Coordinates of N, CA and C in Angstrom, one line a residue:
E11 N 12.8 0.5 -0.2 CA 13.9 1.3 1.0 C 12.4 1.2 2.2
Y12 N 11.4 1.8 1.7 CA 10.0 2.1 1.9 C 9.8 1.4 3.5
V13 N 9.3 0.5 2.5 CA 8.3 -0.6 3.1 C 9.4 -1.2 4.4
H14 N 10.8 -0.8 4.4 CA 11.6 -1.9 4.9 C 12.3 -0.9 6.2
D15 N 11.4 0.3 6.0 CA 12.5 1.3 7.3 C 11.1 1.6 8.2
F16 N 9.6 1.0 7.4 CA 8.6 1.1 7.3 C 8.0 0.1 8.9
S17 N 9.3 -1.4 8.2 CA 9.0 -2.4 9.1 C 9.8 -1.8 10.8
K18 N 10.7 -1.4 10.1 CA 11.9 -1.1 11.8 C 10.7 -0.3 12.4
Q19 N 10.3 1.3 12.2 CA 9.4 1.9 12.7 C 8.3 1.2 14.0
Y20 N 7.6 0.5 12.7 CA 6.1 -0.3 13.1 C 6.2 -1.8 13.4
P21 N 6.9 -1.9 14.0 CA 7.4 -4.0 13.9 C 6.0 -5.0 13.4
D22 N 5.4 -4.1 14.3 CA 3.8 -5.4 15.1 C 2.9 -5.1 14.4
L23 N 2.9 -3.8 13.1 CA 2.0 -3.8 11.5 C 2.1 -4.5 10.3
D24 N 1.8 -4.7 9.0 CA 1.8 -5.4 8.4 C 1.7 -4.7 7.0
L25 N 2.4 -5.0 5.7 CA 2.2 -4.2 5.1 C 1.8 -5.4 4.0
S26 N 1.5 -5.8 3.1 CA 1.4 -6.8 2.2 C 1.6 -5.9 0.6
L27 N 3.0 -6.9 0.5 CA 4.1 -5.8 -1.2 C 2.9 -7.2 -2.7
V28 N 2.8 -6.2 -3.3 CA 2.1 -7.2 -4.1 C 2.9 -6.7 -5.7
D29 N 3.7 -7.8 -6.3 CA 4.4 -7.9 -6.9 C 4.1 -8.4 -8.9
V30 N 3.6 -6.3 -9.5 CA 2.1 -6.1 -11.0 C 3.1 -6.9 -11.7
D31 N 4.1 -7.3 -12.1 CA 4.5 -9.1 -12.6 C 3.9 -10.2 -12.8
S32 N 3.2 -10.3 -11.4 CA 2.8 -12.0 -10.7 C 1.6 -11.8 -11.6
R33 N 0.8 -12.8 -11.4 CA -1.0 -13.6 -11.5 C -1.5 -12.3 -11.2
D34 N -1.5 -12.7 -9.7 CA -2.5 -11.9 -8.0 C -2.2 -10.5 -8.7
G35 N -0.8 -10.3 -9.1 CA -0.6 -8.6 -8.9 C -1.7 -7.7 -10.0
V36 N -1.5 -8.3 -11.4 CA -2.1 -8.3 -12.5 C -2.9 -8.0 -11.9
F37 N -3.8 -8.5 -11.5 CA -5.8 -8.8 -11.2 C -5.9 -7.8 -10.0
K38 N -4.8 -7.5 -9.2 CA -5.7 -6.3 -7.8 C -5.3 -5.3 -8.9
S39 N -3.4 -4.4 -9.2 CA -3.8 -3.6 -10.0 C -5.0 -3.2 -11.1
E40 N -6.0 -4.3 -11.8 CA -7.1 -3.9 -12.4 C -7.8 -3.5 -11.8
T41 N -7.9 -4.4 -10.3 CA -9.6 -4.4 -9.3 C -9.1 -2.9 -8.8
Y42 N -8.5 -2.0 -8.8 CA -8.6 -1.1 -7.9 C -7.3 0.1 -8.8
S43 N -8.8 -0.6 -10.3 CA -7.4 0.7 -11.1 C -6.4 1.5 -11.5
V44 N -5.3 0.7 -11.2 CA -3.5 1.2 -10.5 C -3.0 1.2 -12.0
M45 N -2.6 3.2 -12.2 CA -1.9 2.8 -13.3 C -0.2 3.1 -13.8
S46 N -0.4 3.5 -12.3 CA 1.2 4.3 -12.7 C 1.8 3.7 -11.0
Y47 N 3.7 3.5 -10.7 CA 4.0 2.7 -10.1 C 5.0 3.9 -8.7
P48 N 5.2 3.6 -7.7 CA 5.1 3.3 -6.6 C 3.7 3.8 -6.8
A49 N 2.9 2.6 -6.5 CA 1.4 3.6 -5.4 C 1.5 2.0 -4.4
M50 N 0.3 3.2 -3.6 CA -0.2 2.3 -2.0 C -1.8 2.0 -1.8
I51 N -2.5 1.5 -1.3 CA -3.3 1.5 -1.2 C -3.9 0.7 -0.2
A52 N -4.8 1.7 1.1 CA -5.4 1.0 1.8 C -6.7 0.6 1.6
I53 N -7.1 -0.9 2.1 CA -7.6 -1.8 1.7 C -8.2 -2.4 3.2
A54 N -10.1 -2.0 3.2 CA -10.5 -2.4 4.9 C -11.4 -4.3 3.9
D55 N -12.1 -4.5 5.1 CA -11.6 -6.0 5.0 C -12.2 -6.6 3.7
D56 N -13.0 -5.7 3.7 CA -14.3 -5.4 2.6 C -13.9 -5.5 1.4
G57 N -12.3 -5.3 1.6 CA -12.1 -5.2 -0.3 C -12.3 -3.3 -0.7
S58 N -13.1 -3.2 0.5 CA -13.4 -1.4 -1.1 C -12.0 -0.2 -1.1
T59 N -12.0 0.7 -0.9 CA -10.5 1.3 -1.0 C -10.8 2.5 -0.3
I60 N -9.5 1.9 1.4 CA -9.6 3.1 2.3 C -8.7 4.8 2.3
Q61 N -8.0 4.5 1.4 CA -6.8 5.8 0.7 C -5.7 5.0 -0.3
R62 N -5.5 5.9 -1.4 CA -5.1 5.6 -2.1 C -4.3 6.6 -2.3
W63 N -2.5 6.1 -2.0 CA -2.3 7.1 -2.8 C -0.3 6.7 -4.6
D64 N -0.4 7.1 -5.5 CA 0.2 7.4 -6.5 C 0.6 8.1 -6.8
N65 N 1.0 7.8 -8.2 CA 1.6 9.1 -9.1 C 3.2 9.8 -7.8
G66 N 3.9 8.8 -7.5 CA 5.1 9.4 -6.8 C 5.0 9.9 -5.9
Q67 N 3.3 10.6 -5.2 CA 3.1 10.7 -3.8 C 2.5 9.3 -2.9
M68 N 4.0 9.1 -1.6 CA 4.1 8.0 -0.6 C 3.7 9.0 -0.2
P69 N 2.8 8.2 1.1 CA 2.1 9.0 2.4 C 3.5 8.8 3.5
L70 N 3.6 9.6 4.7 CA 4.6 9.5 5.7 C 4.2 8.4 6.6
K71 N 5.3 7.7 6.3 CA 4.8 6.5 7.8 C 4.2 6.9 8.1
S72 N 4.1 7.6 9.7 CA 2.3 7.5 10.5 C 1.0 7.7 9.9
E73 N 1.6 8.3 9.2 CA -0.3 7.8 7.6 C -0.6 6.7 8.0
L74 N 0.9 6.1 6.7 CA 0.4 4.7 6.6 C -0.1 3.8 7.6
A75 N 0.4 4.1 8.5 CA 0.4 3.2 10.5 C -0.9 2.6 11.2
Y76 N -1.0 4.6 10.8 CA -2.6 4.9 11.2 C -3.8 4.0 10.0
Y77 N -3.8 3.8 8.6 CA -4.2 3.1 8.3 C -4.2 1.0 8.1
A78 N -3.4 1.3 8.4 CA -2.6 -0.4 8.4 C -3.3 -0.7 9.9
Q79 N -3.7 0.3 11.0 CA -4.3 -0.8 12.3 C -4.7 -1.5 12.1

């Protein structure tokens, strides 16, 4: 629901969703030390973490949009 609402409010921005049960999802979860779900991580082009939200704390959509630009 959050991602759907975000996409409607910010149609020009793209969020990448990761299925933690997939091979890629397991790799990314380990790479970014994701221990609880849901989690959101803003990642720079070089792969470094810019910002993260986890433990059930989701960002405001406007805050996420700032990092998604």
